[in-house]
Short mmCIF file of C-alpha atoms in Angstrom, two decimals:
data_model
loop_
_atom_site.label_atom_id
_atom_site.label_comp_id
_atom_site.label_asym_id
_atom_site.label_seq_id
_atom_site.Cartn_x
_atom_site.Cartn_y
_atom_site.Cartn_z
CA UNK A 1 -2.16 21.86 0.92
CA UNK A 2 -1.47 21.45 4.50
CA UNK A 3 0.73 23.16 7.15
CA UNK A 4 1.18 21.01 10.12
CA UNK A 5 1.94 22.94 12.97
CA UNK A 6 4.26 20.85 15.74
CA UNK A 7 4.40 22.49 19.32
CA UNK A 8 6.85 22.08 21.85
CA UNK A 9 5.85 22.25 25.96
CA UNK A 10 8.60 22.34 27.88
CA UNK A 11 12.21 21.40 26.54
CA UNK A 12 14.43 22.75 24.25
CA UNK A 13 12.85 23.85 20.83
CA UNK A 14 15.20 22.32 18.29
CA UNK A 15 16.10 25.16 15.80
CA UNK A 16 15.08 23.11 12.49
CA UNK A 17 13.30 19.65 11.76
CA UNK A 18 14.43 17.57 9.17
CA UNK A 19 11.29 16.18 6.65
CA UNK A 20 11.18 13.66 4.37
CA UNK A 21 7.86 13.14 2.46
CA UNK A 22 5.70 10.09 0.90
CA UNK A 23 4.60 11.83 -2.12
CA UNK A 24 2.64 11.73 -5.62
CA UNK A 25 1.49 13.53 -8.28
CA UNK A 26 -2.32 12.57 -7.45
CA UNK A 27 -4.01 9.23 -5.36
CA UNK A 28 -4.75 7.92 -8.49
CA UNK A 29 -1.12 7.54 -9.44
CA UNK A 30 0.33 4.35 -9.57
CA UNK A 31 3.83 4.64 -10.76
CA UNK A 32 5.48 7.71 -10.06
CA UNK A 33 5.29 7.69 -6.45
CA UNK A 34 8.27 8.83 -4.56
CA UNK A 35 9.99 8.20 -1.10
CA UNK A 36 11.95 11.00 0.04
CA UNK A 37 12.67 11.82 -3.60
CA UNK A 38 13.28 8.05 -4.51
CA UNK A 39 11.30 5.82 -6.69
CA UNK A 40 10.88 2.07 -8.19
CA UNK A 41 10.39 3.34 -11.36
CA UNK A 42 8.16 4.93 -13.55
CA UNK A 43 6.32 2.47 -15.41
CA UNK A 44 4.77 -0.93 -14.63
CA UNK A 45 7.19 -4.16 -14.20
CA UNK A 46 10.58 -2.20 -14.16
CA UNK A 47 11.44 -2.10 -10.80
CA UNK A 48 13.37 -4.96 -8.82
CA UNK A 49 12.18 -3.72 -5.90
CA UNK A 50 14.80 -1.24 -4.83
CA UNK A 51 14.54 2.44 -4.52
CA UNK A 52 16.94 4.92 -6.58
CA UNK A 53 17.69 8.25 -7.17
CA UNK A 54 19.14 10.44 -4.61
CA UNK A 55 17.39 10.69 -0.94
CA UNK A 56 16.03 14.50 -0.47
CA UNK A 57 15.54 15.70 3.06
CA UNK A 58 14.22 19.03 3.62
CA UNK A 59 15.73 20.61 6.58
CA UNK A 60 12.56 23.40 7.68
CA UNK A 61 13.82 25.63 10.31
CA UNK A 62 11.46 26.31 13.53
CA UNK A 63 10.24 29.51 15.26
CA UNK A 64 12.04 29.04 18.81
CA UNK A 65 9.89 32.29 20.12
CA UNK A 66 6.43 30.72 19.81
CA UNK A 67 7.69 26.83 20.20
CA UNK A 68 6.40 25.77 17.16
CA UNK A 69 7.41 24.02 13.95
CA UNK A 70 5.52 24.50 10.51
CA UNK A 71 5.28 21.34 8.49
CA UNK A 72 4.48 22.22 4.88
CA UNK A 73 2.32 19.10 3.54
CA UNK A 74 1.86 19.19 -0.23
CA UNK A 75 -1.59 17.24 -1.20
CA UNK A 76 -1.25 14.42 -1.66
CA UNK A 77 1.45 13.57 0.43
CA UNK A 78 2.99 12.25 3.96
CA UNK A 79 5.49 14.03 5.61
CA UNK A 80 7.82 12.52 8.07
CA UNK A 81 9.03 14.44 10.49
CA UNK A 82 12.84 14.37 12.40
CA UNK A 83 13.21 16.34 15.11
CA UNK A 84 16.82 15.65 15.83
CA UNK A 85 19.87 15.45 14.04
CA UNK A 86 20.71 12.32 15.55
CA UNK A 87 16.99 10.62 14.33
CA UNK A 88 17.85 11.52 11.32
CA UNK A 89 21.09 10.55 11.13
CA UNK A 90 19.98 7.07 12.49
CA UNK A 91 17.67 6.49 9.94
CA UNK A 92 20.46 7.21 6.96
CA UNK A 93 22.67 4.88 6.66
CA UNK A 94 26.56 5.64 6.66
CA UNK A 95 27.83 4.11 3.69
CA UNK A 96 26.65 1.43 1.13
CA UNK A 97 27.74 -1.22 2.36
CA UNK A 98 25.55 -0.86 5.63
CA UNK A 99 22.40 -1.37 2.99
CA UNK A 100 23.65 -3.88 0.90
CA UNK A 101 21.08 -5.19 -1.60
CA UNK A 102 21.54 -7.63 -4.59
CA UNK A 103 20.16 -7.22 -7.98
CA UNK A 104 17.69 -9.83 -9.68
CA UNK A 105 19.17 -13.07 -10.86
CA UNK A 106 16.58 -13.77 -13.57
CA UNK A 107 16.05 -11.33 -16.84
CA UNK A 108 13.67 -11.75 -19.34
CA UNK A 109 15.83 -10.85 -21.89
CA UNK A 110 12.88 -8.27 -23.46
CA UNK A 111 14.50 -4.98 -21.31
CA UNK A 112 14.65 -6.96 -17.74
CA UNK A 113 11.33 -7.34 -17.11
CA UNK A 114 7.92 -9.12 -17.86
CA UNK A 115 5.28 -7.85 -20.30
CA UNK A 116 1.89 -8.68 -19.70
CA UNK A 117 -0.98 -8.05 -22.15
CA UNK A 118 -3.02 -5.35 -20.18
CA UNK A 119 -6.33 -7.10 -22.15
CA UNK A 120 -4.99 -10.40 -20.30
CA UNK A 121 -4.04 -8.96 -16.63
CA UNK A 122 -7.58 -7.68 -16.75
CA UNK A 123 -9.60 -10.84 -17.31
CA UNK A 124 -7.31 -13.47 -15.53
CA UNK A 125 -7.90 -15.24 -12.43
CA UNK A 126 -11.87 -14.73 -13.33
CA UNK A 127 -11.14 -10.98 -12.19
CA UNK A 128 -13.27 -8.80 -14.80
CA UNK A 129 -15.10 -9.42 -17.89
CA UNK A 130 -18.30 -9.77 -18.77
CA UNK A 131 -20.81 -10.46 -16.04
CA UNK A 132 -20.97 -10.90 -12.26
CA UNK A 133 -17.18 -11.95 -11.04
CA UNK A 134 -16.65 -15.16 -9.41
CA UNK A 135 -13.08 -16.18 -8.31
CA UNK A 136 -11.16 -19.36 -7.48
CA UNK A 137 -10.29 -21.13 -10.93
CA UNK A 138 -8.32 -19.70 -13.86
CA UNK A 139 -9.79 -23.16 -15.76
CA UNK A 140 -12.58 -22.19 -17.74
CA UNK A 141 -16.02 -23.13 -16.28
CA UNK A 142 -14.32 -24.34 -12.68
CA UNK A 143 -15.73 -20.98 -11.14
CA UNK A 144 -19.25 -21.37 -12.02
CA UNK A 145 -19.18 -25.17 -11.12
CA UNK A 146 -17.54 -23.91 -7.55
CA UNK A 147 -20.04 -21.37 -7.38
CA UNK A 148 -23.12 -24.00 -7.39
CA UNK A 149 -21.28 -25.92 -5.35
CA UNK A 150 -20.66 -23.02 -2.60
CA UNK A 151 -24.62 -22.45 -3.20
CA UNK A 152 -25.48 -26.00 -2.57
CA UNK A 153 -22.88 -26.10 0.74
CA UNK A 154 -24.67 -23.06 2.19
CA UNK A 155 -28.17 -24.47 1.48
CA UNK A 156 -27.95 -27.35 3.36
CA UNK A 157 -27.42 -25.63 6.80
CA UNK A 158 -30.04 -23.15 6.42
CA UNK A 159 -32.42 -26.32 5.37
CA UNK A 160 -31.48 -27.95 8.64
CA UNK A 161 -32.04 -24.98 10.82
CA UNK A 162 -35.37 -24.70 9.35
CA UNK A 163 -36.38 -27.94 10.14
CA UNK A 164 -35.54 -27.80 13.75
CA UNK A 165 -36.61 -24.11 13.91
CA UNK A 166 -40.37 -26.01 12.47
CA UNK A 167 -39.82 -29.17 14.65
CA UNK A 168 -39.32 -26.49 17.63
CA UNK A 169 -42.29 -25.29 17.27
CA UNK A 170 -44.50 -28.26 16.58
CA UNK A 171 -43.32 -29.62 20.08
CA UNK A 172 -44.23 -26.02 21.92
CA UNK A 173 -47.43 -26.12 20.38
CA UNK A 174 -48.40 -29.84 21.13
CA UNK A 175 -47.58 -28.82 24.77
CA UNK A 176 -50.00 -26.28 24.73
#
């Protein structure tokens, strides 16, 4: 955990700051990630991209005698600090109509989200599985053929450069 100290040199020190956190329980977390208390769901493929839940804004008092505000930041998280009530008001919609969104219009019929077998997801597009990783095709054998063609295409300029170097050495040696 960390305590960030905001120092004010001159001007008026606010009596408080408003803070919204981007947080998760660990750095390896994939699903339980929250922005200001809101999340997009707790499992893979269950979100339509809209934040759900109530917005959480933490108000932290400042020390006006020392011209500082101390903002606690739990690991792993990020704190967005608003230095005035006007700033927090401008970043918050006044009503639901000002942030109008539309629900998804396509449904799968199985809990409203696609289901992909993790074993298939792990090996699709040539990513994963045994042996070296080759990408470029979802057709069996295609990525190996593309790899061979890429190696040939890379070898031709290298051989031409080597030939040009050898010819240069012969020409310089012949003048000497």
